């Protein structure tokens, strides 16, 4: 498996910029968040950046943020590398140190981010994040954390409405300390909304030490699925007018499903390569997605066993179009391509 090949299915998504498409749910959510921050100008007005290109260096994405050398996010099984030192950004935080060095003390950076992941209804290899940063001069940790919680509390009221129950869960992130996850009680369960915290000194780079600040990161799809009642993350990429016509610029409307087409299940079994380190399930999920596109709804490992020092995996693939019925013949063709692709590129032995 060549770690420096980005599948054509991913490259084709680069120009889409869903967060810039008027009336698209992701654009509406982005605009809602922007309008909240643009109305809070103290101590510095917020600037917005949402057209930063997604190709970054390993220095920007990992080293400047002190991501450990052995961290899983650096692995080609999680990240789309273009070359050993360039990649498609895995988070918008990759741009924070540079924006700070350029002198921006309050900003929002929004864009498309890329990660190899599992195939299911809540994960997609391209998604959208918004990062926010605010610096203070001469403020202490207590003051910064208090401001952070107050501002983000105001944000979720703007997005979800009044009367919310909010809780802050202590956690750890490479770039902030202390760090928190914010959860809200929504439809009877706790929903994680964002991660945030006080910026660590190394992220602030060459900025004078008198400046300290906070940062947060939000996954737009996760929130939009809840707000717009969208049950399958593939839906955001739909060009079907039955999907797109349901949304108007600046309005949060609940999505009404137009149909539910039947699924088609196919199984595939294979022996893993003898060099176990050469295989990762993300590579197989990625292969299925690159061949089947959005016909692939779910990929699940249904069986795994070892025999004579070799390991076998069996996966069940659920194929289903969100827009039409798919014939068994179509799916058989795709499945045959998946089998051939697995043998040719993942070095597995089909059973």
C-alpha positions as a printed NumPy array, in Angstrom:
array([[  0.   ,   0.   ,   0.   ],
       [  1.63 ,   3.252,  -1.146],
       [  1.211,   5.788,   1.69 ],
       [  1.628,   8.763,  -0.694],
       [ -1.373,   8.156,  -2.926],
       [ -4.528,  10.114,  -2.239],
       [ -7.5  ,   8.261,  -3.815],
       [ -9.21 ,   9.998,  -6.74 ],
       [-12.458,   9.838,  -4.732],
       [-10.843,  12.141,  -2.142],
       [ -9.137,  14.467,  -4.64 ],
       [-12.508,  14.972,  -6.355],
       [-13.875,  16.434,  -3.091],
       [-11.229,  19.169,  -2.799],
       [-13.063,  21.773,  -4.924],
       [-16.476,  21.204,  -3.253],
       [-16.097,  23.55 ,  -0.226],
       [-19.551,  22.737,   1.169],
       [-19.085,  25.367,   3.892],
       [-19.034,  28.051,   1.162],
       [-22.184,  26.888,  -0.683],
       [-25.106,  29.218,   0.136],
       [-28.171,  27.476,   1.682],
       [-26.175,  24.272,   2.349],
       [-26.687,  23.193,   6.002],
       [-22.928,  23.444,   6.691],
       [-22.838,  26.988,   5.3  ],
       [-25.872,  27.991,   7.383],
       [-24.25 ,  26.614,  10.554],
       [-20.928,  28.308,   9.753],
       [-22.709,  31.629,   9.189],
       [-24.635,  31.255,  12.454],
       [-21.373,  30.741,  14.381],
       [-19.695,  33.644,  12.546],
       [-22.563,  36.001,  13.34 ],
       [-22.246,  35.229,  17.056],
       [-18.498,  35.927,  17.179],
       [-18.644,  38.969,  14.927],
       [-21.071,  40.526,  17.427],
       [-18.59 ,  40.03 ,  20.321],
       [-15.726,  42.43 ,  19.692],
       [-14.035,  42.618,  23.091],
       [-11.057,  42.826,  23.47 ],
       [-10.329,  42.411,  19.707],
       [-12.783,  41.969,  16.797],
       [-12.765,  38.459,  15.299],
       [-11.47 ,  37.902,  11.77 ],
       [-12.741,  34.989,   9.683],
       [-10.723,  32.739,   7.376],
       [-12.568,  30.117,   5.359],
       [-10.626,  29.73 ,   2.108],
       [ -7.22 ,  28.528,   3.392],
       [ -6.003,  25.739,   1.007],
       [ -6.02 ,  22.257,   2.617],
       [ -2.474,  21.155,   1.691],
       [ -0.131,  21.624,   4.668],
       [  3.298,  20.457,   5.812],
       [  3.954,  17.97 ,   8.609],
       [  5.561,  20.898,  10.465],
       [  2.303,  22.893,  10.354],
       [ -0.003,  19.965,  11.045],
       [  2.007,  18.225,  13.758],
       [  5.42 ,  19.637,  14.783],
       [  4.343,  23.247,  15.477],
       [  1.568,  21.833,  17.68 ],
       [  3.936,  19.433,  19.513],
       [  2.007,  16.348,  18.381],
       [  4.205,  13.418,  19.568],
       [  6.242,  11.659,  16.834],
       [  4.48 ,   8.342,  17.566],
       [  0.953,   9.804,  17.702],
       [ -1.603,   7.805,  15.665],
       [ -2.7  ,  10.963,  13.791],
       [  0.701,  11.002,  12.016],
       [  0.228,   7.473,  10.656],
       [ -0.596,   6.955,   6.941],
       [ -3.458,   4.727,   8.157],
       [ -5.134,   7.905,   9.496],
       [ -3.768,  10.661,   7.27 ],
       [ -3.674,  11.34 ,   3.51 ],
       [ -0.021,  12.055,   2.708],
       [  0.9  ,  13.615,  -0.63 ],
       [  4.637,  13.202,   0.072],
       [  6.657,  12.417,   3.222],
       [  6.337,  16.039,   4.389],
       [  3.069,  17.293,   2.838],
       [ -0.471,  16.111,   3.495],
       [ -4.137,  17.066,   3.436],
       [ -4.747,  18.794,   6.781],
       [ -6.286,  16.596,   9.478],
       [ -7.519,  19.584,  11.508],
       [ -7.903,  23.355,  11.122],
       [ -5.565,  23.85 ,  14.101],
       [ -2.728,  23.324,  11.583],
       [ -3.125,  27.026,  10.687],
       [ -3.258,  28.45 ,  14.229],
       [  0.492,  29.069,  14.828],
       [  0.898,  30.834,  11.463],
       [ -2.186,  33.037,  11.945],
       [ -0.895,  33.982,  15.404],
       [  2.572,  34.799,  14.013],
       [  0.887,  37.008,  11.404],
       [ -0.528,  39.077,  14.262],
       [ -4.145,  37.872,  14.427],
       [ -5.302,  37.833,  18.054],
       [ -8.948,  36.803,  17.555],
       [ -9.956,  34.656,  14.6  ],
       [-12.142,  31.848,  13.267],
       [-10.695,  29.431,  10.691],
       [-13.14 ,  27.141,   8.883],
       [-12.491,  24.556,   6.202],
       [-12.484,  21.005,   4.908],
       [-10.276,  18.465,   6.73 ],
       [ -9.292,  14.952,   5.685],
       [ -8.825,  11.707,   7.635],
       [ -8.893,   8.029,   6.73 ],
       [-11.714,   6.543,   8.752],
       [-14.319,   3.81 ,   9.011],
       [-17.271,   3.611,   6.612],
       [-20.501,   4.211,   8.536],
       [-23.268,   6.785,   8.858],
       [-21.37 ,   9.2  ,  11.096],
       [-17.858,   9.079,   9.583],
       [-16.675,  10.449,   6.26 ],
       [-13.076,  10.975,   5.069],
       [-13.777,  14.665,   4.352],
       [-15.474,  16.811,   6.967],
       [-15.488,  20.435,   8.083],
       [-14.115,  22.076,  11.19 ],
       [-14.126,  25.519,  12.684],
       [-11.352,  26.608,  15.016],
       [-11.547,  29.763,  17.084],
       [ -8.777,  31.589,  18.984],
       [ -8.759,  34.642,  21.244],
       [ -5.661,  36.15 ,  22.899],
       [ -5.458,  38.409,  25.945],
       [ -2.626,  40.585,  27.155],
       [ -1.548,  39.982,  30.738],
       [ -4.497,  37.739,  31.702],
       [ -4.197,  34.786,  34.086],
       [ -5.42 ,  31.228,  33.543],
       [ -8.556,  31.669,  35.662],
       [ -9.64 ,  34.757,  33.735],
       [ -9.003,  33.079,  30.36 ],
       [-10.941,  29.906,  31.25 ],
       [-13.828,  31.96 ,  32.633],
       [-14.044,  33.988,  29.411],
       [-13.8  ,  30.817,  27.305],
       [-16.72 ,  29.155,  29.105],
       [-18.826,  32.299,  29.07 ],
       [-18.313,  32.916,  25.336],
       [-18.872,  29.293,  24.28 ],
       [-21.925,  29.065,  26.549],
       [-23.309,  32.049,  24.612],
       [-22.475,  30.346,  21.307],
       [-24.509,  27.184,  22.002],
       [-27.486,  29.278,  23.107],
       [-27.223,  31.102,  19.756],
       [-27.131,  27.773,  17.894],
       [-29.512,  25.586,  19.931],
       [-31.702,  28.103,  21.778],
       [-32.258,  29.146,  25.398],
       [-32.61 ,  26.95 ,  28.488],
       [-29.78 ,  24.512,  27.723],
       [-28.116,  22.321,  30.304],
       [-24.345,  22.563,  29.733],
       [-21.532,  20.582,  31.349],
       [-17.755,  20.832,  31.022],
       [-15.746,  17.611,  31.015],
       [-11.999,  17.745,  31.787],
       [ -9.934,  16.14 ,  29.018],
       [ -6.492,  16.397,  27.362],
       [ -5.496,  17.836,  23.976],
       [ -1.951,  18.303,  22.623],
       [ -2.422,  22.075,  22.156],
       [ -4.335,  23.224,  25.264],
       [ -3.991,  22.968,  29.049],
       [ -6.353,  22.89 ,  30.871],
       [ -8.646,  21.302,  28.256],
       [-12.396,  20.721,  28.247],
       [-15.117,  19.095,  26.208],
       [-18.403,  20.937,  26.264],
       [-21.539,  18.817,  26.333],
       [-25.174,  19.876,  26.17 ],
       [-28.325,  17.977,  27.125],
       [-30.188,  17.62 ,  23.824],
       [-33.161,  15.346,  23.097],
       [-32.613,  13.609,  26.425],
       [-28.908,  12.775,  26.037],
       [-25.552,  14.436,  26.534],
       [-24.11 ,  15.568,  23.217],
       [-20.44 ,  16.514,  22.828],
       [-20.388,  19.871,  21.026],
       [-16.757,  20.996,  20.976],
       [-13.267,  20.716,  22.459],
       [-11.473,  23.743,  23.896],
       [ -8.949,  25.028,  26.418],
       [ -6.203,  27.484,  27.268],
       [ -3.53 ,  27.512,  24.553],
       [ -0.17 ,  25.995,  25.482],
       [  2.839,  28.285,  25.163],
       [  4.491,  26.306,  22.336],
       [  1.448,  26.838,  20.071],
       [  1.836,  30.578,  20.558],
       [  5.217,  30.239,  18.846],
       [  7.219,  33.437,  18.663],
       [  4.575,  35.614,  20.345],
       [  5.62 ,  37.642,  23.429],
       [  4.844,  35.757,  26.663],
       [  2.521,  38.497,  27.908],
       [ -0.064,  37.108,  25.451],
       [ -2.118,  34.093,  26.55 ],
       [ -5.396,  32.852,  25.154],
       [ -8.003,  30.206,  24.515],
       [ -8.964,  28.06 ,  21.523],
       [-11.821,  25.783,  20.532],
       [-12.59 ,  23.369,  17.685],
       [-16.004,  22.368,  16.355],
       [-16.885,  19.617,  13.856],
       [-19.614,  21.172,  11.699],
       [-21.131,  17.896,  10.441],
       [-21.682,  16.525,  13.949],
       [-23.65 ,  19.631,  14.963],
       [-25.458,  19.982,  11.638],
       [-26.657,  16.355,  11.8  ],
       [-28.334,  17.172,  15.118],
       [-29.664,  20.617,  14.16 ],
       [-31.012,  19.623,  10.735],
       [-31.968,  16.05 ,  11.727],
       [-29.731,  14.454,   9.08 ],
       [-29.128,  10.777,   9.921],
       [-26.424,   9.889,   7.393],
       [-23.277,  11.975,   6.887],
       [-23.167,  11.051,   3.158],
       [-26.272,  13.197,   2.742],
       [-24.202,  16.421,   2.988],
       [-22.549,  15.505,  -0.334],
       [-25.832,  14.836,  -2.128],
       [-26.551,  16.809,  -5.288],
       [-30.134,  15.517,  -5.346],
       [-32.568,  18.447,  -5.571],
       [-34.872,  16.531,  -3.178],
       [-32.159,  17.123,  -0.545],
       [-30.868,  20.567,  -1.499],
       [-34.285,  22.162,  -2.085],
       [-35.258,  21.557,   1.551],
       [-32.786,  24.166,   2.827],
       [-32.818,  27.943,   2.62 ],
       [-29.992,  30.36 ,   3.333],
       [-29.779,  31.238,   7.019],
       [-32.617,  28.928,   8.12 ],
       [-32.338,  25.796,  10.237],
       [-34.95 ,  23.346,   8.945],
       [-35.422,  19.69 ,   9.852],
       [-34.594,  17.386,   6.941],
       [-37.505,  15.228,   5.716],
       [-36.204,  11.933,   4.252],
       [-37.604,  11.388,   0.773],
       [-37.15 ,   7.619,   0.629],
       [-35.348,   4.654,   2.058],
       [-34.011,   2.325,  -0.577],
       [-33.252,  -1.316,   0.305],
       [-29.714,  -2.254,   1.34 ],
       [-27.632,  -4.933,  -0.358],
       [-25.141,  -6.929,   1.777],
       [-21.94 ,  -8.512,   0.507],
       [-19.239, -10.359,   2.454],
       [-15.532, -10.585,   1.735],
       [-12.941, -12.711,   3.557],
       [ -9.177, -12.654,   3.229],
       [ -5.931, -13.561,   4.956],
       [ -3.966, -10.514,   6.117],
       [ -0.406,  -9.999,   4.819],
       [  2.217, -11.953,   6.762],
       [  3.752,  -8.602,   7.715],
       [  0.858,  -7.617,   9.991],
       [  2.154,  -4.039,  10.305],
       [  1.51 ,  -3.483,   6.578],
       [ -2.278,  -3.765,   7.017],
       [ -4.732,  -1.457,   8.773],
       [ -8.522,  -1.762,   8.55 ],
       [ -8.682,   1.941,   7.539],
       [ -6.918,   0.988,   4.281],
       [ -9.697,  -1.501,   3.499],
       [-12.459,   1.   ,   4.406],
       [-10.712,   3.559,   2.211],
       [-10.501,   1.098,  -0.683],
       [-14.236,   0.313,  -0.449],
       [-15.091,   4.012,  -0.356],
       [-12.789,   4.822,  -3.309],
       [-14.436,   2.11 ,  -5.467],
       [-18.074,   2.212,  -4.313],
       [-18.233,   5.927,  -3.511],
       [-21.355,   6.885,  -1.598],
       [-23.02 ,   3.53 ,  -2.405],
       [-21.002,   2.22 ,   0.573],
       [-23.086,   2.809,   3.695],
       [-21.282,   0.605,   6.206],
       [-18.28 ,  -1.72 ,   6.469],
       [-18.192,  -4.002,   9.482],
       [-15.657,  -6.586,  10.629],
       [-17.883,  -9.614,  11.325],
       [-15.256, -12.285,  11.989],
       [-11.556, -12.543,  12.76 ],
       [ -9.505, -15.625,  13.586],
       [ -5.895, -16.826,  13.489],
       [ -4.547, -20.11 ,  12.152],
       [ -0.947, -21.221,  11.565],
       [  0.321, -17.736,  12.525],
       [ -1.925, -16.052,   9.955],
       [ -4.987, -13.874,  10.584],
       [ -8.214, -13.886,   8.599],
       [-10.754, -11.028,   8.461],
       [-14.319, -11.214,   7.191],
       [-16.122,  -7.941,   6.452],
       [-19.773,  -7.31 ,   5.672],
       [-20.304,  -4.367,   3.316],
       [-23.698,  -2.653,   3.23 ],
       [-24.374,  -1.035,  -0.137],
       [-27.256,   1.418,  -0.375],
       [-27.88 ,   4.486,  -2.502],
       [-29.632,   7.423,  -0.86 ],
       [-31.16 ,   8.378,  -4.201],
       [-32.309,   5.242,  -6.065],
       [-32.577,   1.473,  -5.943],
       [-29.339,  -0.331,  -6.73 ],
       [-29.504,  -3.62 ,  -8.636],
       [-27.779,  -6.77 ,  -7.439],
       [-25.822,  -6.871, -10.719],
       [-24.437,  -3.363, -10.082],
       [-23.4  ,  -4.331,  -6.575],
       [-21.809,  -7.589,  -7.804],
       [-19.658,  -5.546, -10.205],
       [-18.567,  -3.169,  -7.442],
       [-17.885,  -6.085,  -5.088],
       [-15.727,  -7.768,  -7.729],
       [-13.698,  -4.551,  -8.049],
       [-13.336,  -4.395,  -4.262],
       [-12.06 ,  -8.001,  -4.196],
       [ -9.574,  -7.316,  -6.985],
       [ -8.488,  -4.005,  -5.381],
       [ -7.939,  -5.677,  -2.004],
       [ -5.768,  -8.413,  -3.535],
       [ -3.801,  -6.008,  -5.749],
       [ -3.205,  -3.042,  -3.433],
       [ -3.501,  -4.359,   0.143],
       [ -1.487,  -7.523,  -0.449],
       [ -4.161,  -9.735,   1.143],
       [ -5.023, -13.274,   0.062],
       [ -8.704, -13.717,  -0.784],
       [-10.524, -16.699,   0.685]])
